[in-house]
mmCIF file of C-alpha atoms in Angstrom:
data_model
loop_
_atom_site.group_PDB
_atom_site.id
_atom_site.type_symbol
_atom_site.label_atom_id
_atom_site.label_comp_id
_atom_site.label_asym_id
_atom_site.label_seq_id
_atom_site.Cartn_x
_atom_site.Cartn_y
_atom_site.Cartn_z
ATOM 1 C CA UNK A 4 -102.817 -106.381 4.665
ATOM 2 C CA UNK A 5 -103.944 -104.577 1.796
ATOM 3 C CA UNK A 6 -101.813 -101.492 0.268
ATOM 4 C CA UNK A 7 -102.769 -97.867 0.496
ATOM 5 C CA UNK A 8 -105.213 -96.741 -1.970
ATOM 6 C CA UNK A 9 -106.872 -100.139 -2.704
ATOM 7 C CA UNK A 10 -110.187 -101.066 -1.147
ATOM 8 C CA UNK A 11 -110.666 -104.119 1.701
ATOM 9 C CA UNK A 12 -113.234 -106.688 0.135
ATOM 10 C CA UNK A 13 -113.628 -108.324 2.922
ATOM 11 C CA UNK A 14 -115.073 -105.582 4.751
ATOM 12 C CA UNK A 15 -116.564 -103.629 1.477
ATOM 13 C CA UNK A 16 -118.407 -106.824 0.712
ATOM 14 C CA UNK A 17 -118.320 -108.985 3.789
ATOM 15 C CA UNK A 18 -121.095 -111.396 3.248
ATOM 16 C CA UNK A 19 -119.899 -112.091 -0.372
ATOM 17 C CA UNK A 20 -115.839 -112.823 0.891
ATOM 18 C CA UNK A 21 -117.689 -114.741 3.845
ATOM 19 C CA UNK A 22 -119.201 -117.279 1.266
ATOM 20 C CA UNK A 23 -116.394 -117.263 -0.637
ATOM 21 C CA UNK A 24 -114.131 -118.452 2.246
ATOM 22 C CA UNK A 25 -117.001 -121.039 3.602
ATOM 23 C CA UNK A 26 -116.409 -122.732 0.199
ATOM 24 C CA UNK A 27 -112.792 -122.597 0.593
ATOM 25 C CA UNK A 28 -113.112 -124.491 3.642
ATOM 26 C CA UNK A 29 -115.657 -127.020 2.540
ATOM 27 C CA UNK A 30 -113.009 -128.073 0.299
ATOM 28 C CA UNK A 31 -110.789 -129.363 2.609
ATOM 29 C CA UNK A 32 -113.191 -131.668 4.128
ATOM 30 C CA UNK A 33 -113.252 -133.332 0.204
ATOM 31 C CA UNK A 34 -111.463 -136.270 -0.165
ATOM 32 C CA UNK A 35 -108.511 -134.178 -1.827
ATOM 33 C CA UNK A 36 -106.786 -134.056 1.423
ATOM 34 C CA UNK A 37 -104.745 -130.841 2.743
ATOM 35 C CA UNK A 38 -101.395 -131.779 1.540
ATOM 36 C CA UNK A 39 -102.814 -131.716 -2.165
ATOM 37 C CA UNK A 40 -104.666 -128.894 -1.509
ATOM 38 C CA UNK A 41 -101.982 -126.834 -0.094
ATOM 39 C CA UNK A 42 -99.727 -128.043 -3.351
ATOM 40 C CA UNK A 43 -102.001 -127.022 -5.875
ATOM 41 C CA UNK A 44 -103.039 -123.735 -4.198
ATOM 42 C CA UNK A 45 -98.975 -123.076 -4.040
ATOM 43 C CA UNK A 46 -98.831 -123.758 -7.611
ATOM 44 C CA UNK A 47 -101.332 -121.585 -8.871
ATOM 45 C CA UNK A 48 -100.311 -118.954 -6.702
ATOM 46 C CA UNK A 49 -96.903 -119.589 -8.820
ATOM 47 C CA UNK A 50 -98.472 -119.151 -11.914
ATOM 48 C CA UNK A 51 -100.213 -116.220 -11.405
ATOM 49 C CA UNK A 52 -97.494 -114.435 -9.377
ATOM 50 C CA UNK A 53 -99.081 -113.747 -5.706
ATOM 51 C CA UNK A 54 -96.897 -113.475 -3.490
ATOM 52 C CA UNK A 55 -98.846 -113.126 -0.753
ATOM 53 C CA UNK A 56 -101.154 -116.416 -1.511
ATOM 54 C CA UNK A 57 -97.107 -118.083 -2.140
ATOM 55 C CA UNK A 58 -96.447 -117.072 1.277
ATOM 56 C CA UNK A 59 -99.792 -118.069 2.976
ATOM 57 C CA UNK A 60 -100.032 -121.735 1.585
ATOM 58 C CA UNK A 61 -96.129 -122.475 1.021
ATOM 59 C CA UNK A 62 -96.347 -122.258 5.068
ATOM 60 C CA UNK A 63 -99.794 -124.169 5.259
ATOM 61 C CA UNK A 64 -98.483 -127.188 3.099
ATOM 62 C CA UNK A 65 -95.535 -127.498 4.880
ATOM 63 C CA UNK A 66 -97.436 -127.744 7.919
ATOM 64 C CA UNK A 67 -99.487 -130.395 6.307
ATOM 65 C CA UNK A 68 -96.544 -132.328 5.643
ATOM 66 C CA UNK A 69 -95.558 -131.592 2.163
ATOM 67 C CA UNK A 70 -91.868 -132.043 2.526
ATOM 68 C CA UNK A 71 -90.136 -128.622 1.746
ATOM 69 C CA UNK A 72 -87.933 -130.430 -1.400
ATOM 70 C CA UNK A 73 -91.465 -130.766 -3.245
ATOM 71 C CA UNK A 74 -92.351 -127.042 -2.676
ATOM 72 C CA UNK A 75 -88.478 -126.273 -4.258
ATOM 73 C CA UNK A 76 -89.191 -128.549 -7.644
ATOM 74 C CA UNK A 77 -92.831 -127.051 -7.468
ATOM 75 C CA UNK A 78 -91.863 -124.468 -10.478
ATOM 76 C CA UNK A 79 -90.592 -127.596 -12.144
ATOM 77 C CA UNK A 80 -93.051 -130.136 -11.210
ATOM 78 C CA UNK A 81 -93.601 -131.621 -14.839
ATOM 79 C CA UNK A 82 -89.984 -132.493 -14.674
ATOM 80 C CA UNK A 83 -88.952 -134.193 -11.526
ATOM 81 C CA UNK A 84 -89.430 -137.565 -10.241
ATOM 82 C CA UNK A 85 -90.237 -136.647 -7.079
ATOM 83 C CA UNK A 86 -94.620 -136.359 -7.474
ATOM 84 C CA UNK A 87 -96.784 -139.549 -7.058
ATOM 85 C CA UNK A 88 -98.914 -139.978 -10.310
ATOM 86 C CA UNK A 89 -102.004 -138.644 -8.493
ATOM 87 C CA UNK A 90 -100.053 -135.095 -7.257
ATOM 88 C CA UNK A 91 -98.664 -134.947 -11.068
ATOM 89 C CA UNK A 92 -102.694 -135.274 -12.224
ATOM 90 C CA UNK A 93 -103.798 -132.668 -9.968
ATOM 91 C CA UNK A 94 -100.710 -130.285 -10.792
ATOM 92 C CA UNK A 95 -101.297 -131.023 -14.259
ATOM 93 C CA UNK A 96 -105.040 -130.280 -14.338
ATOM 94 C CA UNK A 97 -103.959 -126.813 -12.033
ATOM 95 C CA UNK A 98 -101.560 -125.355 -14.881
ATOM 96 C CA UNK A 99 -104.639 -126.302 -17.683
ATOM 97 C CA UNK A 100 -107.318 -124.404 -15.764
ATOM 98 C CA UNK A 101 -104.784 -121.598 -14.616
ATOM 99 C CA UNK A 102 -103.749 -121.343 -17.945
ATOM 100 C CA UNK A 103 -107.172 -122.028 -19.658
ATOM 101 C CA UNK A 104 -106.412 -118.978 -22.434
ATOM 102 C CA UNK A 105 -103.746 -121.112 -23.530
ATOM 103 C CA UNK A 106 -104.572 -124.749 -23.006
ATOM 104 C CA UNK A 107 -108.848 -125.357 -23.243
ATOM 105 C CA UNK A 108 -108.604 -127.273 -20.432
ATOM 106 C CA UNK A 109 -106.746 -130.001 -23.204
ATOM 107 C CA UNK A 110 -107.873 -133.493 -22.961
ATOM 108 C CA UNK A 111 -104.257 -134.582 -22.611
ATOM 109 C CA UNK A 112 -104.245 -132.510 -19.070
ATOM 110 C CA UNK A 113 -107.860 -134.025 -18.430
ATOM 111 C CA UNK A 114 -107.215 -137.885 -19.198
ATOM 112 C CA UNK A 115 -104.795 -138.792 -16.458
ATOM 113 C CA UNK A 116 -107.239 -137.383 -13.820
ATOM 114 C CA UNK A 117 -109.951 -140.130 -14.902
ATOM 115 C CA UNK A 118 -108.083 -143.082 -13.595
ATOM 116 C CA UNK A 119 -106.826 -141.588 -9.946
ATOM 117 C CA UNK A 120 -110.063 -139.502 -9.242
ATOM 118 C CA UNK A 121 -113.643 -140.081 -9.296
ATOM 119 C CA UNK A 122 -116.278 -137.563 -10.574
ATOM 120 C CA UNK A 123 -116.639 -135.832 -7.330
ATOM 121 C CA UNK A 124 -112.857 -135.648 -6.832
ATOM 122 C CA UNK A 125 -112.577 -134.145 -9.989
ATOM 123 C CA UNK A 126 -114.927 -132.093 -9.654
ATOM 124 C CA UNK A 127 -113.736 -130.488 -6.391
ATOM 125 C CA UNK A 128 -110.192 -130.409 -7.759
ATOM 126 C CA UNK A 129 -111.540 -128.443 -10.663
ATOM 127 C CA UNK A 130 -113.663 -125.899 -8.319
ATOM 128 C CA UNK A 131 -110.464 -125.596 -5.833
ATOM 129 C CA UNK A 132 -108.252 -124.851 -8.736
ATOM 130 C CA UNK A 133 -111.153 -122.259 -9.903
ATOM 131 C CA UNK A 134 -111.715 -120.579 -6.416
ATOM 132 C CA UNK A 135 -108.019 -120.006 -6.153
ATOM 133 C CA UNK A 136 -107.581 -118.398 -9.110
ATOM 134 C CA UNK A 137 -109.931 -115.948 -7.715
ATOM 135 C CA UNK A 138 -108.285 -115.916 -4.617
ATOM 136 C CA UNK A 139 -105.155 -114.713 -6.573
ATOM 137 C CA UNK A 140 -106.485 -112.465 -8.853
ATOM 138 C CA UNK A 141 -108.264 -110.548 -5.619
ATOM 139 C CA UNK A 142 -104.891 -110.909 -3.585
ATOM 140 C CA UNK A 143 -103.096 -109.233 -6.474
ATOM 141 C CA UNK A 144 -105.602 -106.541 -7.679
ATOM 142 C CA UNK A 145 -106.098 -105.399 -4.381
ATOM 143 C CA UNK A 146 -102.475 -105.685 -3.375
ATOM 144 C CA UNK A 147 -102.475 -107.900 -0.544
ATOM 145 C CA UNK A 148 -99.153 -107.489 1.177
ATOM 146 C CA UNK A 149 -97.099 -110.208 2.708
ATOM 147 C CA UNK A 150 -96.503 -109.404 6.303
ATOM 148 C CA UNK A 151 -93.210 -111.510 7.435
ATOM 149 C CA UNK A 152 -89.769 -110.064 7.791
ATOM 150 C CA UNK A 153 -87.612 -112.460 5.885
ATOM 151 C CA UNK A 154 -84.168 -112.675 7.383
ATOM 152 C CA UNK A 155 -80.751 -114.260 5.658
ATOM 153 C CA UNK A 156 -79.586 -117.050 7.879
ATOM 154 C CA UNK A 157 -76.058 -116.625 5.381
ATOM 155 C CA UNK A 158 -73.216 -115.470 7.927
ATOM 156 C CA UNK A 159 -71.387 -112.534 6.262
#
């Protein structure tokens, strides 16, 4: 849902958003997988602050199977032992093209992706980290709202 006083781009510009989200979806036939996805569309979302895109793919990885721990240690990824070398690429590569003001997409970030991906994989990791960036910054500037009640399951 979108907040009052902000425009719907997805029915403003329907055939545009439409093309957009056939992309999206191409990229989970890639051989990225959905778990991976799901983690480095979470990430990103952290990064850039949207809570609604937080909300939409925290749910979606862990019903790919990303165990809930991993989504916790997400903020801290570069940190804990708990990523396989080829997640730790990916989520490496994410914060360098999030970030690429800062970081100029740094060899250092692009190295460890050459010996766990091929071209293509790096190149669809690279255009899924870039489409959901733009997924974020339209989330945000149009204020997409997150529509779950959140409840405290803390007795009081």
């Amino acid at each position: 849902m979108i907040s009052a006083g902000r425009i719907s781009p997805q029915d403003v510009s329907s055939e545009i958003y439409k093309a957009i989200a056939a992309v999206d979806q191409k990229l989970y036939n890639s051989s990225l997988g959905k778990p991976l996805i799901e983690l480095v569309k979470v990430r990103i979302s952290q990064i850039n602050g949207c809570a609604f895109c937080l909300d939409m793919h925290s749910t979606a990885a862990i019903n790919a199977g990303v165990p809930e721990r991993k989504l916790i240690l997400l903020g801290g990824w570069d940190e804990a032992a708990v990523w396989s070398d080829r997640e730790r690429a990916a989520l490496g590569w994410a914060d360098a093209v999030t970030k690429i003001g800062e970081s100029r997409a740094a060899d250092s970030a692009y190295t460890p992706l050459i010996n766990i991906f091929d071209e293509k994989g790096i190149a669809d990791l690279t255009m899924l980290i870039s489409l959901m960036n733009l997924w974020n910054r339209l989330a945000i500037a149009m204020r997409y709202q997150v529509q779950c009640e959140i409840t405290s399951s803390v007795s009081r």
